[in-house]
Every structure is written in C-alpha cells, then in structure tokens.
Coordinates of C-alpha atoms in Angstrom, one line a residue:
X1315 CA 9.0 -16.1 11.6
X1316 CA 12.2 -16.6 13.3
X1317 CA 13.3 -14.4 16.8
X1318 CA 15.8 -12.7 14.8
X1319 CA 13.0 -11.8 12.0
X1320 CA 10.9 -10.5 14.9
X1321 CA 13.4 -8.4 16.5
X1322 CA 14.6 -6.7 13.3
X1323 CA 10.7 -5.9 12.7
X1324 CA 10.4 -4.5 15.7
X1325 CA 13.2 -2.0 15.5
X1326 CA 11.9 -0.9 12.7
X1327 CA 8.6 -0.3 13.3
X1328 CA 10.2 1.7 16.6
X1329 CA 12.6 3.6 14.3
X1330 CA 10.0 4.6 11.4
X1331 CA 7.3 6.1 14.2
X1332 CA 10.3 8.0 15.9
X1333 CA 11.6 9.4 12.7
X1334 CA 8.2 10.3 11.9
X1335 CA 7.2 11.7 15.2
X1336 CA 10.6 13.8 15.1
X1337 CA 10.2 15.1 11.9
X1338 CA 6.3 16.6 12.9
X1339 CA 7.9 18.0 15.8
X1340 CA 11.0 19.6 14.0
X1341 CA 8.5 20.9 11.5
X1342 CA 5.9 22.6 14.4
X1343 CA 8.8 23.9 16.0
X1344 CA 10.3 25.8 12.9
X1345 CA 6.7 27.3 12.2
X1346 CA 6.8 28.2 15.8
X1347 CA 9.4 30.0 16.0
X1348 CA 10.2 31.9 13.0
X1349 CA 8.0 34.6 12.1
X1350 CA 5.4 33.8 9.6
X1351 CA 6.5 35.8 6.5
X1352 CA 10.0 34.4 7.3
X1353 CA 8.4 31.0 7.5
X1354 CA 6.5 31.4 4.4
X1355 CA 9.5 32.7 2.5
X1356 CA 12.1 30.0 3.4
X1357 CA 13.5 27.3 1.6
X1358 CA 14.3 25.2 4.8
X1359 CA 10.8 25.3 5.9
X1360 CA 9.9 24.6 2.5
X1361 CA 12.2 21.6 2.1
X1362 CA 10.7 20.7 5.4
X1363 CA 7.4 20.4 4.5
X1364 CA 8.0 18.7 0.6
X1365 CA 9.9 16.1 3.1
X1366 CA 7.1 15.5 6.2
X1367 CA 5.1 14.9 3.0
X1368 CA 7.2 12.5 1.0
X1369 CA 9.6 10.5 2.9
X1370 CA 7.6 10.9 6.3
X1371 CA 4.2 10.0 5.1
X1372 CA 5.9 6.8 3.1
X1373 CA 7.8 5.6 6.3
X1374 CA 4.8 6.2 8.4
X1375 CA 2.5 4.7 6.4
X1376 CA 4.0 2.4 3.9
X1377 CA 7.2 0.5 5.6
X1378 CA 5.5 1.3 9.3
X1379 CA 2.2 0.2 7.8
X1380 CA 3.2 -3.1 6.0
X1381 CA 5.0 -3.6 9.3
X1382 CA 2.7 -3.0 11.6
X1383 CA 0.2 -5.3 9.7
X1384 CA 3.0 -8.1 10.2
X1385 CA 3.9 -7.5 13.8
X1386 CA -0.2 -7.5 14.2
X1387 CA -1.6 -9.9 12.0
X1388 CA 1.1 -12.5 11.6
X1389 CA 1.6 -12.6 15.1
X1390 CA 5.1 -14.8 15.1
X1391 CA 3.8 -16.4 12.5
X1392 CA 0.1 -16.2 13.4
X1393 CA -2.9 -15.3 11.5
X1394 CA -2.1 -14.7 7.6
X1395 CA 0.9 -16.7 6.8
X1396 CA 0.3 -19.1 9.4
X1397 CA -3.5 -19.4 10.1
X1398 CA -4.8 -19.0 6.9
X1399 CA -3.0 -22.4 5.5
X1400 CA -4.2 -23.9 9.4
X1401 CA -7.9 -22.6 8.5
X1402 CA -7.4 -24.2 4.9
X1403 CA -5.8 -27.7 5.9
X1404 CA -2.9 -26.9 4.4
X1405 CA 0.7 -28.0 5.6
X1406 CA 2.3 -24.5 5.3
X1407 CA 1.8 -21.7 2.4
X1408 CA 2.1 -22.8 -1.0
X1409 CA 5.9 -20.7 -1.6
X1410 CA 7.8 -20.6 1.7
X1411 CA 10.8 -19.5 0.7
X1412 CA 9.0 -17.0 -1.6
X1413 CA 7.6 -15.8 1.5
X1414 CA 10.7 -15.5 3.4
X1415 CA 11.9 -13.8 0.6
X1416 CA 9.1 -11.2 0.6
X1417 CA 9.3 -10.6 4.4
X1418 CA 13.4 -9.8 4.1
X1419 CA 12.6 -7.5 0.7
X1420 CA 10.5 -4.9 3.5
X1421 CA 14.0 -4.3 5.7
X1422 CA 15.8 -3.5 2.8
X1423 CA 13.5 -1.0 1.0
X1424 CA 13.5 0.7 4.6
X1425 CA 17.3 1.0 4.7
X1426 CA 16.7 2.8 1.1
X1427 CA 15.1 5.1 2.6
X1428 CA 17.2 5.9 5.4
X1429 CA 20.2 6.2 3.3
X1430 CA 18.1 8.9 1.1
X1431 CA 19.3 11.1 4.2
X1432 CA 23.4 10.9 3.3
X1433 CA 22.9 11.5 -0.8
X1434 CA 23.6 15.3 -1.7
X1435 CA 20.3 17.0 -1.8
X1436 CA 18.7 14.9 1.1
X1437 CA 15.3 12.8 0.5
X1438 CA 12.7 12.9 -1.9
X1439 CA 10.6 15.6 -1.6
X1440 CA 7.9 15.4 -4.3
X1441 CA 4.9 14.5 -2.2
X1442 CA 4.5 10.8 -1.5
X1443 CA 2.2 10.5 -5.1
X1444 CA 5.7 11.9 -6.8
X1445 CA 4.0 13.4 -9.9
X1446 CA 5.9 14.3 -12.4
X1447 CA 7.6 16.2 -13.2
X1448 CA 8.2 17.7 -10.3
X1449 CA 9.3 14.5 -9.3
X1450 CA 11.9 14.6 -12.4
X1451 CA 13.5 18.0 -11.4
X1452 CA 17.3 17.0 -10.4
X1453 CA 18.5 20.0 -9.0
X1454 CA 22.2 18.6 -7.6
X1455 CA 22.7 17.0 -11.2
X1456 CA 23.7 13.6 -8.7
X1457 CA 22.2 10.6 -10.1
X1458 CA 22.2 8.8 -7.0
X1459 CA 19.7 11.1 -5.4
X1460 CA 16.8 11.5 -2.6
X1461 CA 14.0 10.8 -5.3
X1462 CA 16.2 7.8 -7.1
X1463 CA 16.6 6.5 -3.8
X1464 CA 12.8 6.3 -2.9
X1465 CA 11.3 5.2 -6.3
X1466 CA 13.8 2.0 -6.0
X1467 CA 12.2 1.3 -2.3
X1468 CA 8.6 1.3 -3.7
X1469 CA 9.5 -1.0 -6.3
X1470 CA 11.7 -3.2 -4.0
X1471 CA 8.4 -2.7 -1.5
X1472 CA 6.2 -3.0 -4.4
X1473 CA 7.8 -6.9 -6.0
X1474 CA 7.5 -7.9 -2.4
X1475 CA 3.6 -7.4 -1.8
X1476 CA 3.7 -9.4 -5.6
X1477 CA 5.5 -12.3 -4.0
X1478 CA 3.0 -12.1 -1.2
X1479 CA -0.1 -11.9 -3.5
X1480 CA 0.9 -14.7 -5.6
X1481 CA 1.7 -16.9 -2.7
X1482 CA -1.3 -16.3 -0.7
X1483 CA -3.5 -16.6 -4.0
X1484 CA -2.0 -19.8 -4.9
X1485 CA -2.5 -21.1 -1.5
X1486 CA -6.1 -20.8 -1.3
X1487 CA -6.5 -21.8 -4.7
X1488 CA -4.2 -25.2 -5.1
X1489 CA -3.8 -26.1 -1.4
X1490 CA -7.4 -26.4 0.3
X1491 CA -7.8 -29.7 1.7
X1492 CA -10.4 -32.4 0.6
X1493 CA -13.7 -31.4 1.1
X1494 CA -13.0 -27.9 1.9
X1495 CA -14.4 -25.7 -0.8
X1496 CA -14.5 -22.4 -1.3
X1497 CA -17.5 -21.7 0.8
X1498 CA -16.3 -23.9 3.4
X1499 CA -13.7 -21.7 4.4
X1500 CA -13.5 -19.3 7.0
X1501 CA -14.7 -16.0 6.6
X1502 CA -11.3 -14.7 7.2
X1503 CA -9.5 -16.6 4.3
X1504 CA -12.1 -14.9 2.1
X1505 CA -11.4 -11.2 3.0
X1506 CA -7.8 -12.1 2.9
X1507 CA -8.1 -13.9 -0.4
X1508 CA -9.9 -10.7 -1.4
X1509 CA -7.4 -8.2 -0.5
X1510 CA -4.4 -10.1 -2.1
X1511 CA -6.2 -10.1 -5.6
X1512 CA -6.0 -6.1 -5.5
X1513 CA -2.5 -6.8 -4.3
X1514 CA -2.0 -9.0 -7.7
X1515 CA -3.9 -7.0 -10.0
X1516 CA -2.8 -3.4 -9.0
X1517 CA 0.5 -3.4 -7.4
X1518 CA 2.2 -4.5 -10.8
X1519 CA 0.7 -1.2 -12.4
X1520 CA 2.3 1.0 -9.6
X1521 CA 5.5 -0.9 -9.2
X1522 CA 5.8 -0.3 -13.4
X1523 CA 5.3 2.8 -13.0
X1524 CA 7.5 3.6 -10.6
X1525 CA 10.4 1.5 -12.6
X1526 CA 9.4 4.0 -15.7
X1527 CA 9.8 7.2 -13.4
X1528 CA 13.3 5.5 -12.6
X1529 CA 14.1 5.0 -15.9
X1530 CA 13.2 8.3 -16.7
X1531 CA 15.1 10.1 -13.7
X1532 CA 18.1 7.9 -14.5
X1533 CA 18.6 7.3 -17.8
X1534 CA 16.7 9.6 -19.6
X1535 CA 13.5 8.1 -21.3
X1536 CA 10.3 10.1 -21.7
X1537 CA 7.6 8.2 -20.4
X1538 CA 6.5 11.3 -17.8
X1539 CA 8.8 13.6 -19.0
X1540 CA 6.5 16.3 -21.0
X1541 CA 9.3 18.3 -22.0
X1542 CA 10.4 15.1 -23.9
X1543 CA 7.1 14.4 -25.2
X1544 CA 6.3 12.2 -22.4
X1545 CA 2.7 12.2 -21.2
X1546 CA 2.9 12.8 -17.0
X1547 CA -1.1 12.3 -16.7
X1548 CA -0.4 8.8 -17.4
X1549 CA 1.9 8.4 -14.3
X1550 CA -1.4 9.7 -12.1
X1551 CA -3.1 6.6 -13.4
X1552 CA -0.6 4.3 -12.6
X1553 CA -0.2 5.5 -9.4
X1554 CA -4.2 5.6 -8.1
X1555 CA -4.8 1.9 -10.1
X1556 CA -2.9 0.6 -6.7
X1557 CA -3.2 3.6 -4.8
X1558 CA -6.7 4.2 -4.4
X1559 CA -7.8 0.0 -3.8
X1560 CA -5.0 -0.1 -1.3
X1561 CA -7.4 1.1 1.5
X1562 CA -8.9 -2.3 0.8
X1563 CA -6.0 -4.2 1.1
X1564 CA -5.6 -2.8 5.1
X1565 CA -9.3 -3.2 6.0
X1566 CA -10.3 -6.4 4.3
X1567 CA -8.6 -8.9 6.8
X1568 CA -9.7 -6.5 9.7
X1569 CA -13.3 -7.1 8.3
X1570 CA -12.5 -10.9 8.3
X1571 CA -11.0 -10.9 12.2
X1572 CA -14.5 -8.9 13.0
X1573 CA -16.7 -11.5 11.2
X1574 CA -14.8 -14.4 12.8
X1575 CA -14.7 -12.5 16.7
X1576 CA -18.0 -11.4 17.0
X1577 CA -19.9 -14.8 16.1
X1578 CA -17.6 -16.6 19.0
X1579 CA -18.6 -13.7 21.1
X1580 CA -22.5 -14.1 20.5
X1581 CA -22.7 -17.4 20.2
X1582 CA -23.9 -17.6 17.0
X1583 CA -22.9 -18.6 13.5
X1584 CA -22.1 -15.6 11.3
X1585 CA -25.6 -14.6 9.1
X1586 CA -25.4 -14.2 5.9
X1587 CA -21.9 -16.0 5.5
X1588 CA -22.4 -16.4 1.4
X1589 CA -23.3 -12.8 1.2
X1590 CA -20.3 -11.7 3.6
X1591 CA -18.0 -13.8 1.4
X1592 CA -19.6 -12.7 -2.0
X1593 CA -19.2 -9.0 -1.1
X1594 CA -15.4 -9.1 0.1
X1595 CA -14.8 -10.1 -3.1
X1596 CA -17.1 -7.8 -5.0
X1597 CA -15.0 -4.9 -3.0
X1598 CA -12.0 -6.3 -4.5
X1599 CA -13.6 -6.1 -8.2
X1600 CA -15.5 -2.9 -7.8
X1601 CA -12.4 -0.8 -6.2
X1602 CA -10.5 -1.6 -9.0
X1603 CA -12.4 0.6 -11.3
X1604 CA -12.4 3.6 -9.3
X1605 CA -8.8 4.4 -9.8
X1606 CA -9.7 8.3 -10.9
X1607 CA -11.4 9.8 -8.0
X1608 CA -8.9 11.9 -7.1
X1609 CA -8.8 13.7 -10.4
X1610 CA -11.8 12.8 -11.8
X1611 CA -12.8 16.6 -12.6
X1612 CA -10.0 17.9 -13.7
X1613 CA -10.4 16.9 -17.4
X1614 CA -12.9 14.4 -18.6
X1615 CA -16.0 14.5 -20.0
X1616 CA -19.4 14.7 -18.2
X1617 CA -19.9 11.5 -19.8
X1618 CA -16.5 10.7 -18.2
X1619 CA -17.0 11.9 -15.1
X1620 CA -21.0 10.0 -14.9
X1621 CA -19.7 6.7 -15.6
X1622 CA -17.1 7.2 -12.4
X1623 CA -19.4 8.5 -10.0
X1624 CA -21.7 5.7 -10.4
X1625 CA -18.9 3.4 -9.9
X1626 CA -18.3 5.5 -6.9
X1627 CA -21.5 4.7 -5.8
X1628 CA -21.6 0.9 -6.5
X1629 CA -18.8 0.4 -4.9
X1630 CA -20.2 1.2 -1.4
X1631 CA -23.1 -1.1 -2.3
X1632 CA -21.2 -4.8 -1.1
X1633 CA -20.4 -3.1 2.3
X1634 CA -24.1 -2.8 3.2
X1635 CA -24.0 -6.6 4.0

C-alpha cells in the first residue's frame, strides 16, 4: 500500500467516526431539548433517527469497519495482503492489481455516501437492512436520491469484498509453495482463508440483491415491490445470507492473530492445531445456514423453525475448540 493509499485511508476512517459521532450528538441534543411530545411528533427528529440508523450505522460500521480492518490488519501492507502470501511462500497475492483495484473501490463507495447529503430529500433513511418497501417509497419523485445513492455504495462495497475473496481464495489455493500443504500453514492463513469463503459465497447474494432493489427503485421492476406483485420477504433473505455470517468475516482473522500470539507468548506450539484449523472452517460452513435467525418466528413452520434452531446450536459447537 502506497503513502498516498495510507493517507487517503486515514482521512477517512477520521471523517466516517466524526460524522458518526456528530450525528449521535445532534440526535441527543434534539431529544434534549425539545419537549418529549414535540419530540415524538416531529418529522425532523424522525428523519433524524431513520438517518443515525441508516447512513450512520453503514458509515460506522461498514466503510469505517472495512477500513479500520485495513488500517489494522494490513498494516502498510502487513498481515492479510502481505503476510498471508509471506506465511504461504508466495511472491505476492495471486491478483495484484485486482487487489489494488478492490482497495480504491472502498473510497469511492464512501464518497457515495457523502454525496447522499446534497440530493433533494437527503440520505437514505430506511434502516441500514433497507426492507422494502419502505425502502422503495420515493417521496421527492427524484431518481437520483438518498436511498439510490446508498444501494449503489453497497454494491460498489459489495464487488469489492468479491475481488478480495476471490484473490485471497486463489492465493491460498494455487500459490502455496512446495511442501507447504494445507495443514502446514499457519493458523492465521486458515481463519483467514475461512472468512473469505463467506465473503465468496454470501456477498454475491447481498450485492444481487441490492442491484434488484436498484433496479426496482430506478427503473421499475417488481422484484420487492409487493404492490407490483413483487415478493419483499425475499429481499430479507438476501440480505441476512451475507448479513448474518458477516460477524464471522471480522472475528475469524482476530481468532487467527490470538492463536498465532499466544503460542509465542507461552512458549508452546498451539494444541490442537488440526482441530483449530478444522473448526475455522466449519464456522464458515455452518454460519452459512443460519441466515433466518432474525425472523425465524415470524412465519415458518414449527418444523421450520426446529430445523433452524438446531442449526443455531451446531453452530456454536466448532468454537468450543
């Protein structure tokens, strides 16, 4: 990662907290000073709220998050994209320019969403799941609007985690050096491994998903849309494929810097290294059938709703290890 690439990440991991930590504070200091039945009755506080919820919670913790993970874990060009092909043997990662490509997509969905400000009608203010359809109401008839303008960054965000996924996946896979098999590589390359194959297999549902919300916001499809005959369940599922594994994606390689610290530390070799390897990717497998928890009583069966609470329970079984 060049200086420039640095810098720019840095601003914007400043500029994402700020504008987060201004908007809590604008929002406490409405409540605080207007009464509360004037509170509860306004549409400013109301707009407020819909936008703390939407465009605050994404900044904060998608484009600050993703980020964050960067400025931590790459570490000018440490750790994932730099140390994982070092703890593999190989020369660099198998797409570098795909890689530089994915790292420059991140600024740009950003800037989306601080131009979502200027459009008539201000940001997206749907909730950061953005069911429909209240996330296909329209109300300034604009179709450049607030909620346009933030499903494009997810799926600009979204293609660039693909990029990511495929180029970590194919690293590992193609590019190990001779002798080095998989369980010959460092605990850390597994949990990352791990957490790019959710990346693969779920981000694609979510980023289609998103495009289909687009299409119908824009150009008037009914995918969502139930007054067209669209079904807007089905966007729930899109969304929690990715949505709900995601929490994987962020504590995976934080499980594979503990497992490689704490063995230095204590002078030992890491027990149970199979096991440990075996269950990061069993947490990748499991949490991608446990997409429904959210909703999961709101209109299956009891058979329905068996079958995903055991999954709920198996997955917590590799993180015993």
């Amino acid at each position: 990662m060049t200086f420039m690439a640095m810098k720019i990440r840095n601003i914007l991991i400043l500029s994402a907290i700020a504008l987060t930590a201004v908007s809590l504070l604008i929002g406490q200091w409405t409540y605080s000073w207007m009464p509360p039945q004037a509170a509860a009755e306004s549409q400013l506080v109301d707009k407020l709220f819909s936008f703390l919820i939407t465009l605050g919670a994404f900044i904060f913790l998608g484009v600050t998050g993703t980020l964050i993970y960067s400025a931590i874990f790459h570490r000018a060009e440490k750790y994932d994209t730099s140390d994982v092909p070092l703890m593999i043997g190989a020369r660099d990662m198998a797409f570098p320019r795909l890689n530089a490509v994915a790292f420059w997509m991140i600024p740009i969905a950003a800037i989306l969403l601080m131009a979502s400000f200027f459009v008539p009608g201000g940001p997206a203010q749907a909730g950061w799941w953005s069911y429909p359809p209240v996330s296909l109401q329209n109300p300034t008839g604009n179709l450049i609007n607030g909620q346009v303008i933030w499903l494009l960054a997810v799926a600009i965000s979204g293609v660039s985690s693909i990029m990511g996924a495929i180029n970590f996946v194919t690293t590992v896979v193609k590019m190990r050096a001779p002798g080095m098999t998989f369980f010959r590589m460092p605990i850390f390359v597994w949990n990352v491994f791990s957490a790019q194959i959710i990346q693969l297999f779920g981000l694609p549902v979510l980023t289609a998903g998103a495009v289909m919300l687009l299409l119908d916001l824009t150009v008037g499809t009914s995918f969502f849309d139930p007054a067209k005959g669209g079904d807007p369940v089905l966007f729930q599922h899109f969304f929690w494929f990715y949505s709900h594994p995601a929490v994987y994606v962020i504590i995976l390689p934080v499980f594979g810097v503990f497992s490689e610290i704490f063995p230095v530390f204590a002078r030992k070799p890491l027990f149970g290294y199979k096991i440990v390897a075996i269950s990061s990717l069993l947490i990748a497998g499991v949490s991608g059938i446990v997409w429904d928890t959210p909703f999961i009583r709101q209109w299956y069966s009891r058979l329905d709703a068996t079958v995903f609470h055991a999954h709920n329970h198996v997955r917590f079984c590799p993180h015993w290890h």
